[in-house]
XYZ file of C-alpha atoms in Angstrom:
525
model
C -26.315 16.738 -24.543
C -23.924 14.382 -22.785
C -25.386 12.221 -20.050
C -23.038 10.198 -17.888
C -23.523 6.726 -16.422
C -21.118 6.515 -13.507
C -19.660 3.067 -12.798
C -19.098 2.871 -9.045
C -17.075 0.125 -7.372
C -17.396 0.273 -3.586
C -17.133 -1.932 -0.513
C -18.017 0.077 2.608
C -19.834 3.061 4.123
C -23.401 2.605 2.805
C -24.509 6.108 3.857
C -21.700 7.690 1.810
C -22.607 5.520 -1.186
C -26.252 6.570 -0.984
C -25.226 10.241 -0.707
C -22.849 9.903 -3.650
C -25.492 8.228 -5.829
C -28.120 10.865 -5.007
C -25.697 13.702 -5.667
C -24.490 12.364 -9.023
C -27.995 11.579 -10.322
C -29.852 14.729 -9.277
C -28.722 16.581 -12.425
C -30.006 13.874 -14.788
C -27.014 11.522 -14.890
C -27.031 7.840 -13.939
C -25.088 5.480 -11.728
C -24.480 1.717 -11.743
C -23.156 0.294 -8.473
C -21.170 -2.827 -7.726
C -20.999 -3.338 -3.973
C -18.322 -5.866 -3.010
C -19.846 -9.170 -1.891
C -17.465 -9.060 1.059
C -19.453 -6.079 2.322
C -22.313 -8.247 3.555
C -25.902 -8.794 2.498
C -27.469 -6.493 5.108
C -25.280 -3.554 4.119
C -26.114 -4.078 0.468
C -29.839 -4.224 1.238
C -29.513 -0.917 3.115
C -28.002 0.677 -0.006
C -30.726 -0.737 -2.235
C -33.472 0.460 0.112
C -31.921 3.931 0.324
C -31.961 4.248 -3.477
C -35.024 2.196 -4.408
C -37.052 5.237 -5.507
C -34.314 6.612 -7.760
C -34.878 5.532 -11.390
C -31.364 6.683 -12.361
C -29.702 4.029 -10.187
C -28.896 0.489 -11.295
C -26.951 -2.321 -9.674
C -24.413 -4.701 -11.204
C -25.891 -7.811 -12.768
C -23.982 -9.886 -10.244
C -22.056 -9.234 -7.014
C -18.678 -10.867 -6.454
C -15.927 -10.708 -3.857
C -13.110 -8.405 -4.984
C -9.416 -8.536 -4.153
C -6.624 -6.098 -4.935
C -4.672 -7.093 -8.034
C -7.188 -9.767 -9.030
C -9.352 -10.268 -12.097
C -12.351 -9.839 -9.777
C -11.989 -6.040 -9.971
C -12.301 -6.133 -13.769
C -15.168 -8.612 -13.617
C -17.051 -6.414 -11.143
C -16.569 -3.456 -13.506
C -17.932 -5.505 -16.414
C -21.005 -6.489 -14.405
C -21.668 -2.843 -13.547
C -21.081 -1.794 -17.170
C -23.516 -4.416 -18.456
C -26.175 -3.174 -16.058
C -25.610 0.477 -16.989
C -25.586 -0.173 -20.734
C -28.910 -2.043 -20.512
C -30.659 0.220 -17.985
C -29.677 3.637 -19.354
C -30.085 3.792 -23.154
C -29.755 7.602 -23.077
C -26.305 7.507 -21.420
C -23.648 8.849 -23.798
C -20.592 8.275 -21.557
C -19.543 5.798 -18.887
C -17.261 7.112 -16.145
C -15.350 4.842 -13.745
C -15.397 5.920 -10.072
C -14.634 4.656 -6.591
C -16.282 5.545 -3.310
C -13.355 7.850 -2.536
C -13.918 10.027 -5.632
C -15.673 13.394 -5.660
C -16.574 15.758 -8.473
C -14.486 18.932 -8.672
C -16.556 20.623 -11.373
C -20.243 21.249 -11.955
C -22.359 18.761 -13.888
C -22.977 21.583 -16.351
C -19.217 21.945 -16.929
C -18.777 18.162 -17.343
C -21.567 17.843 -19.896
C -20.241 20.770 -21.907
C -16.689 19.383 -21.739
C -17.755 15.972 -23.059
C -19.983 17.521 -25.748
C -17.063 19.566 -27.052
C -14.642 16.643 -27.098
C -15.851 13.487 -28.813
C -13.118 11.325 -27.327
C -12.452 8.386 -25.020
C -10.347 9.281 -21.980
C -8.146 6.474 -20.741
C -4.464 6.122 -19.916
C -2.974 3.552 -22.298
C 0.813 3.351 -22.484
C 2.796 0.541 -24.060
C 3.254 -2.106 -21.378
C 6.823 -3.004 -22.323
C 8.392 0.257 -23.514
C 6.847 2.744 -21.077
C 8.125 3.254 -17.543
C 4.626 3.184 -16.050
C 5.571 0.291 -13.740
C 8.180 1.711 -11.353
C 8.912 -1.282 -9.097
C 8.138 -4.992 -8.821
C 7.529 -7.574 -11.514
C 6.690 -6.364 -15.007
C 6.734 -8.833 -17.902
C 5.963 -11.575 -15.375
C 2.518 -10.046 -14.821
C 1.583 -11.333 -18.273
C 3.686 -14.343 -19.242
C 2.893 -16.346 -16.083
C -0.499 -17.378 -14.743
C -1.479 -15.852 -11.425
C -4.073 -17.849 -9.485
C -3.411 -16.484 -5.990
C -3.631 -13.062 -4.372
C -0.218 -11.573 -3.581
C -1.515 -9.733 -0.522
C -3.633 -12.436 1.138
C -1.893 -15.561 -0.219
C 1.687 -14.354 -0.469
C 3.390 -17.747 -0.036
C 1.180 -19.440 -2.645
C 1.533 -16.478 -5.013
C 5.340 -16.616 -5.041
C 5.578 -20.398 -4.966
C 3.381 -20.554 -8.067
C 5.423 -17.789 -9.664
C 8.813 -19.414 -9.018
C 7.688 -22.900 -10.110
C 6.420 -21.521 -13.423
C 9.694 -19.671 -13.920
C 11.770 -22.721 -12.988
C 9.997 -25.036 -15.434
C 9.689 -22.436 -18.197
C 5.888 -22.382 -18.160
C 5.607 -19.108 -20.009
C 2.539 -18.363 -22.095
C 2.002 -16.294 -25.218
C 0.186 -12.997 -25.319
C -2.678 -13.127 -27.868
C -1.052 -12.365 -31.226
C -3.283 -9.488 -32.252
C -3.050 -7.585 -28.954
C -0.619 -4.844 -27.994
C -0.824 -4.858 -24.212
C -1.182 -1.378 -22.762
C -1.160 -0.102 -19.185
C -2.515 2.866 -17.255
C -4.792 4.129 -14.529
C -8.125 2.321 -14.027
C -10.048 5.615 -13.846
C -11.467 6.183 -17.331
C -14.354 7.827 -19.186
C -15.578 6.022 -22.327
C -18.223 6.815 -24.930
C -21.266 4.578 -25.337
C -20.113 3.210 -28.686
C -16.785 2.186 -27.151
C -18.490 0.408 -24.248
C -20.763 -1.460 -26.678
C -17.724 -2.559 -28.677
C -15.989 -3.746 -25.500
C -19.009 -5.758 -24.305
C -19.327 -7.335 -27.743
C -15.581 -8.121 -27.797
C -15.873 -9.787 -24.385
C -18.549 -12.169 -25.711
C -16.592 -13.092 -28.830
C -12.972 -13.305 -27.655
C -12.897 -16.029 -25.017
C -9.146 -16.444 -25.554
C -8.471 -12.847 -24.531
C -10.756 -13.160 -21.512
C -8.966 -16.319 -20.427
C -5.599 -14.572 -20.784
C -6.537 -11.561 -18.654
C -8.279 -13.663 -15.971
C -4.890 -14.930 -14.818
C -2.766 -11.813 -15.344
C -1.617 -9.875 -12.300
C -3.300 -6.478 -11.652
C -5.466 -6.649 -14.797
C -7.454 -3.535 -13.839
C -4.386 -1.611 -15.086
C -4.222 -3.465 -18.430
C -7.608 -4.867 -19.524
C -9.582 -1.792 -20.585
C -6.325 0.030 -21.329
C -5.539 -2.666 -23.950
C -9.032 -3.138 -25.398
C -9.833 0.533 -26.008
C -6.873 1.265 -28.369
C -7.431 -2.170 -29.943
C -11.027 -1.234 -30.863
C -10.971 2.562 -31.209
C -8.964 4.675 -33.707
C -5.965 6.333 -32.083
C -7.092 9.863 -32.942
C -10.277 9.329 -30.907
C -8.416 8.544 -27.669
C -7.017 11.000 -25.151
C -4.339 9.139 -23.199
C -5.170 10.698 -19.871
C -7.598 10.311 -17.008
C -10.233 12.900 -16.103
C -9.791 12.013 -12.434
C -7.131 13.964 -10.548
C -4.982 11.709 -8.412
C -1.432 11.836 -7.096
C 0.872 9.415 -5.336
C 3.468 9.962 -2.631
C 7.114 8.830 -2.860
C 5.982 5.596 -1.180
C 3.389 4.764 -3.849
C 0.430 5.699 -1.661
C -2.447 7.853 -2.969
C -2.388 11.473 -1.798
C -5.433 12.164 0.398
C -7.268 15.487 0.104
C -8.712 17.399 3.072
C -10.908 20.423 3.755
C -8.256 23.007 2.851
C -7.728 21.532 -0.626
C -10.957 22.903 -2.137
C -9.381 25.783 -4.105
C -6.572 23.569 -5.372
C -8.945 20.817 -6.557
C -11.417 22.967 -8.476
C -8.588 24.744 -10.319
C -7.203 21.486 -11.805
C -8.001 20.423 -15.377
C -9.993 17.402 -14.216
C -13.621 16.495 -13.552
C -13.166 14.348 -10.422
C -10.542 13.890 -7.716
C -9.380 10.883 -5.747
C -8.898 10.328 -2.778
C -11.069 12.484 -0.532
C -10.582 11.848 3.176
C -13.658 10.412 4.962
C -13.055 13.074 7.636
C -13.160 15.943 5.106
C -16.845 16.701 5.776
C -16.615 20.364 4.819
C -14.797 19.569 1.560
C -17.374 16.933 0.623
C -20.232 19.332 1.292
C -18.682 22.152 -0.744
C -17.888 19.861 -3.677
C -21.337 18.283 -3.461
C -23.036 21.679 -3.585
C -20.767 22.715 -6.444
C -21.799 19.755 -8.616
C -25.391 20.967 -9.001
C -24.531 24.662 -9.393
C -25.128 26.571 -12.614
C -23.136 29.215 -14.444
C -19.848 28.675 -12.566
C -16.703 29.772 -14.416
C -13.593 27.822 -13.466
C -10.091 29.285 -13.618
C -7.842 26.379 -14.547
C -4.299 26.811 -13.216
C -3.441 23.075 -13.049
C -0.472 23.503 -10.691
C -1.518 20.691 -8.330
C 1.194 18.141 -9.044
C 4.127 20.572 -9.120
C 2.816 22.286 -5.970
C 2.569 18.947 -4.155
C 6.113 17.986 -5.176
C 7.389 21.369 -3.994
C 5.666 21.237 -0.613
C 6.571 17.626 0.161
C 10.164 18.228 -0.945
C 10.824 21.081 1.474
C 13.542 20.465 3.990
C 14.959 17.368 2.304
C 18.722 16.995 2.176
C 20.911 14.627 0.188
C 21.995 13.801 -3.309
C 19.680 13.508 -6.219
C 22.063 11.247 -8.091
C 24.478 8.735 -6.596
C 28.056 8.973 -7.811
C 29.426 6.679 -10.484
C 32.851 5.130 -9.978
C 34.499 7.346 -12.613
C 33.007 10.429 -10.977
C 34.308 9.473 -7.538
C 37.826 9.181 -8.900
C 37.679 12.304 -11.051
C 38.985 15.664 -9.932
C 39.183 19.145 -11.355
C 42.896 19.115 -10.512
C 44.835 20.146 -7.435
C 46.068 23.415 -8.966
C 42.681 24.507 -10.272
C 40.050 26.691 -8.661
C 36.275 26.724 -9.079
C 34.460 29.958 -8.183
C 30.769 29.385 -7.443
C 28.218 32.205 -7.404
C 25.023 31.211 -5.578
C 21.881 33.252 -6.165
C 18.147 32.510 -6.258
C 17.485 35.386 -8.636
C 19.162 34.024 -11.721
C 18.983 37.304 -13.626
C 20.982 39.042 -10.877
C 23.759 36.449 -11.002
C 23.818 36.616 -14.798
C 24.242 40.395 -14.712
C 27.128 40.072 -12.274
C 28.714 37.378 -14.445
C 28.445 39.585 -17.533
C 30.361 42.312 -15.682
C 32.989 39.855 -14.470
C 33.541 38.648 -18.043
C 33.825 42.239 -19.256
C 36.304 43.332 -16.544
C 38.424 40.177 -16.074
C 39.798 37.319 -18.136
C 38.094 34.638 -15.965
C 35.783 32.330 -18.005
C 32.239 32.499 -16.631
C 29.312 30.136 -17.153
C 25.738 30.630 -16.036
C 23.427 28.012 -14.488
C 24.922 25.007 -16.274
C 23.380 22.564 -13.713
C 19.916 24.152 -13.802
C 19.234 25.447 -17.324
C 19.018 23.036 -20.245
C 19.749 25.768 -22.795
C 22.454 27.761 -21.033
C 25.166 28.831 -23.554
C 27.960 26.240 -23.573
C 30.820 25.255 -25.880
C 30.527 22.162 -28.057
C 32.060 19.247 -26.154
C 30.874 16.277 -28.173
C 27.226 16.279 -27.114
C 27.493 15.875 -23.349
C 26.691 19.568 -22.961
C 23.208 18.981 -24.434
C 21.965 16.846 -21.530
C 21.269 18.544 -18.217
C 21.125 15.166 -16.489
C 24.558 14.149 -17.818
C 26.071 17.452 -16.742
C 24.779 16.913 -13.218
C 25.524 13.223 -13.004
C 29.150 13.640 -14.202
C 29.632 17.056 -12.675
C 33.348 16.933 -11.852
C 34.377 15.360 -15.145
C 32.198 17.901 -16.945
C 33.725 20.921 -15.193
C 37.228 19.513 -15.768
C 36.438 19.311 -19.505
C 35.332 22.959 -19.447
C 38.537 24.031 -17.701
C 40.515 22.158 -20.345
C 38.448 23.727 -23.122
C 39.065 27.271 -21.856
C 42.723 26.425 -21.088
C 42.417 27.962 -17.653
C 42.889 27.075 -14.007
C 40.042 29.324 -12.751
C 36.394 29.450 -13.754
C 33.172 31.021 -12.435
C 29.903 29.055 -12.467
C 26.427 29.977 -11.195
C 24.529 27.561 -8.948
C 20.994 27.727 -7.576
C 20.865 27.712 -3.731
C 18.837 24.490 -3.915
C 21.976 22.745 -5.247
C 23.664 22.303 -1.876
C 24.727 18.786 -2.878
C 26.594 20.222 -5.890
C 28.399 22.750 -3.716
C 29.389 20.099 -1.187
C 30.638 17.795 -3.911
C 32.902 20.443 -5.414
C 34.187 21.363 -1.943
C 35.106 17.702 -1.443
C 37.323 17.842 -4.515
C 41.042 18.401 -4.033
C 40.895 21.514 -6.215
C 40.527 24.973 -4.737
C 36.937 26.191 -4.195
C 35.424 29.597 -3.432
C 31.800 30.525 -2.810
C 30.034 33.866 -3.237
C 26.405 34.172 -2.155
C 24.295 37.004 -3.572
C 21.686 37.952 -0.994
C 18.546 39.423 -2.621
C 15.273 40.865 -1.407
C 12.061 39.142 -2.492
C 8.873 41.131 -2.924
C 5.463 39.458 -3.045
C 5.272 40.436 -6.710
C 8.544 38.658 -7.457
C 7.514 35.544 -5.506
C 4.226 35.432 -7.414
C 6.136 35.496 -10.694
C 8.512 32.835 -9.357
C 5.564 30.589 -8.439
C 4.145 30.920 -11.948
C 7.503 30.348 -13.660
C 8.114 27.161 -11.669
C 4.589 25.781 -12.067
C 3.523 26.255 -8.439
C 0.778 28.615 -9.588
C -0.844 29.726 -12.814
C -2.409 32.836 -14.268
C -5.782 31.651 -12.997
C -4.699 30.759 -9.447
C -7.030 32.574 -6.977
C -5.513 35.457 -5.005
C -6.318 33.877 -1.638
C -4.523 30.693 -2.675
C -1.467 32.758 -3.654
C -1.551 34.598 -0.340
C -1.338 31.267 1.480
C 1.425 30.007 -0.817
C 3.793 33.014 -0.778
C 4.908 32.688 2.888
C 5.815 29.062 2.217
C 7.901 29.960 -0.840
C 9.603 32.794 1.054
C 10.406 30.468 3.956
C 11.744 27.873 1.530
C 14.092 30.390 -0.112
C 15.304 31.573 3.296
C 15.813 27.960 4.332
C 18.054 27.327 1.319
C 20.222 30.305 2.275
C 20.383 29.184 5.905
C 21.541 25.716 4.880
C 24.421 27.166 2.865
C 25.531 29.404 5.745
C 25.140 26.589 8.284
C 27.456 24.423 6.178
C 30.293 26.827 7.087
C 32.173 26.463 3.813
C 35.703 27.799 3.632
C 36.411 30.770 1.360
C 32.785 31.904 1.675
C 31.774 35.524 0.966
C 28.476 37.298 0.566
C 27.292 40.430 -1.178
C 23.866 41.864 -0.456
C 21.194 44.002 -2.078
C 20.910 45.945 1.170
C 24.588 47.045 1.056
C 26.339 49.744 -0.949
C 28.686 48.997 -3.869
C 31.588 50.031 -1.614
C 30.547 47.446 0.999
C 30.014 44.734 -1.632
C 33.340 45.435 -3.349
C 35.444 43.946 -0.537
C 33.899 40.410 -0.513
C 33.776 40.355 -4.329
C 37.467 41.296 -4.477
C 38.342 38.412 -2.146
C 36.194 36.008 -4.160
C 37.743 36.920 -7.526
C 41.182 37.758 -6.144
C 41.143 41.196 -7.796
C 41.596 44.721 -6.491
C 38.786 46.465 -4.618
C 38.707 49.177 -7.246
C 38.034 46.630 -9.979
C 35.462 44.890 -7.790
C 33.703 48.197 -7.078
C 33.458 48.858 -10.784
C 31.833 45.446 -11.300
C 29.176 45.812 -8.563
C 28.380 49.454 -9.326
C 25.915 48.490 -12.065
C 22.861 50.528 -11.025
C 20.331 47.881 -12.111
C 22.218 44.844 -10.734
C 19.442 43.899 -8.288
C 16.468 45.181 -10.303
C 13.577 42.812 -11.020
């Protein structure tokens, strides 16, 4: 059976460290602790005294002072790994943790998971071709030597950097290494750790290279593991659930995140708030439990993006110069149907196509595979359609040899609507107002990744009011914009009442409009 040696890097809160070590070792696993030398001798002695009677606890072979972005973080990890490998010969896996991490599954579940999957778990993406690094220096992390800490010695860091660049003091990456990058939270098998420790002793050139790279905790193990281990034995992912905000800061979890965390396809989560006492207790009790069945819905990231994105206005893409100058044409008219229930809009469009000669297209800015004519390949990319929206619609008008066209737009696309209204062409807008049952909203949450088949009912009950409010908010924003030539049909009105606004929108007779909206299943789910 799998037995885990946890590798814990920490620098504060001795009571929490003692609690974490006791919790993780009470089911037969082990822990090796490196406590930052900056934390003080007395604090470290308190930790040692609190755990002195626990045979499943070891301490790093040496304590050093650690700094963000420095080699010291990797060296501290190596010291803790060396101690764990020597002290715990029965450990089958080594799992990297911080003091802010907490288990989100039972030890029983973790052992079974690792027994069933004989793999190393570590993010390792190609340093140069991946987009893992979003901002800041990239290649310069490797080809220049970094002796100073960017956060505490900023002036020296950048002076050293610019002098090396000015005088061309670039260095070579070791020839046999493909540098990889990824999260520092990994889980490795014993054989892999033994290979790494042996490699460290033999390859002084590689060690010297990484000692002066910038942020090596994101590249050192991530490079060595695929260098030493066959590709088919590596899962390029972390088993620790973590998310980052738009500002690059880790998302912090609180007491009300328990249901979300245990339903993710991960073994641990980071970062747990120090104030989340109830969450820590519940997760701590869960770790030692037996016979728990977990329903994995794994909607955490999409749910976070949805909730943090609510209420934001503005463009997703900035305009290019050719888009700013493009126009549909002064004598042309774009008819936009806005509806959150896409199937309702599509039914209406099918009737419009059957009863009129107006070309109609469905959600061409929302659906990758919406039916479109062949226009040289641009129609295959949803991003290109959106980025070059006016030029794209002008091409469609030319293709259909028409001056009028109907398109469907999701209510979330307010920026699209505004952009087309800013064009010198004519523009009309028809909103389809629908009713949303809890059953429909549940299906919507699952279709969009906000929930899964295994999401608990109580979690859904808390989520549905937020989704309903978000949909209502999108409709309110469109009405508050006070667009000209705006009409609305509604599920709550009769075909006779809906015929009048549809007739104005399409510029057809009310009799023809009534025939279009009289479809008995138009609003059915």
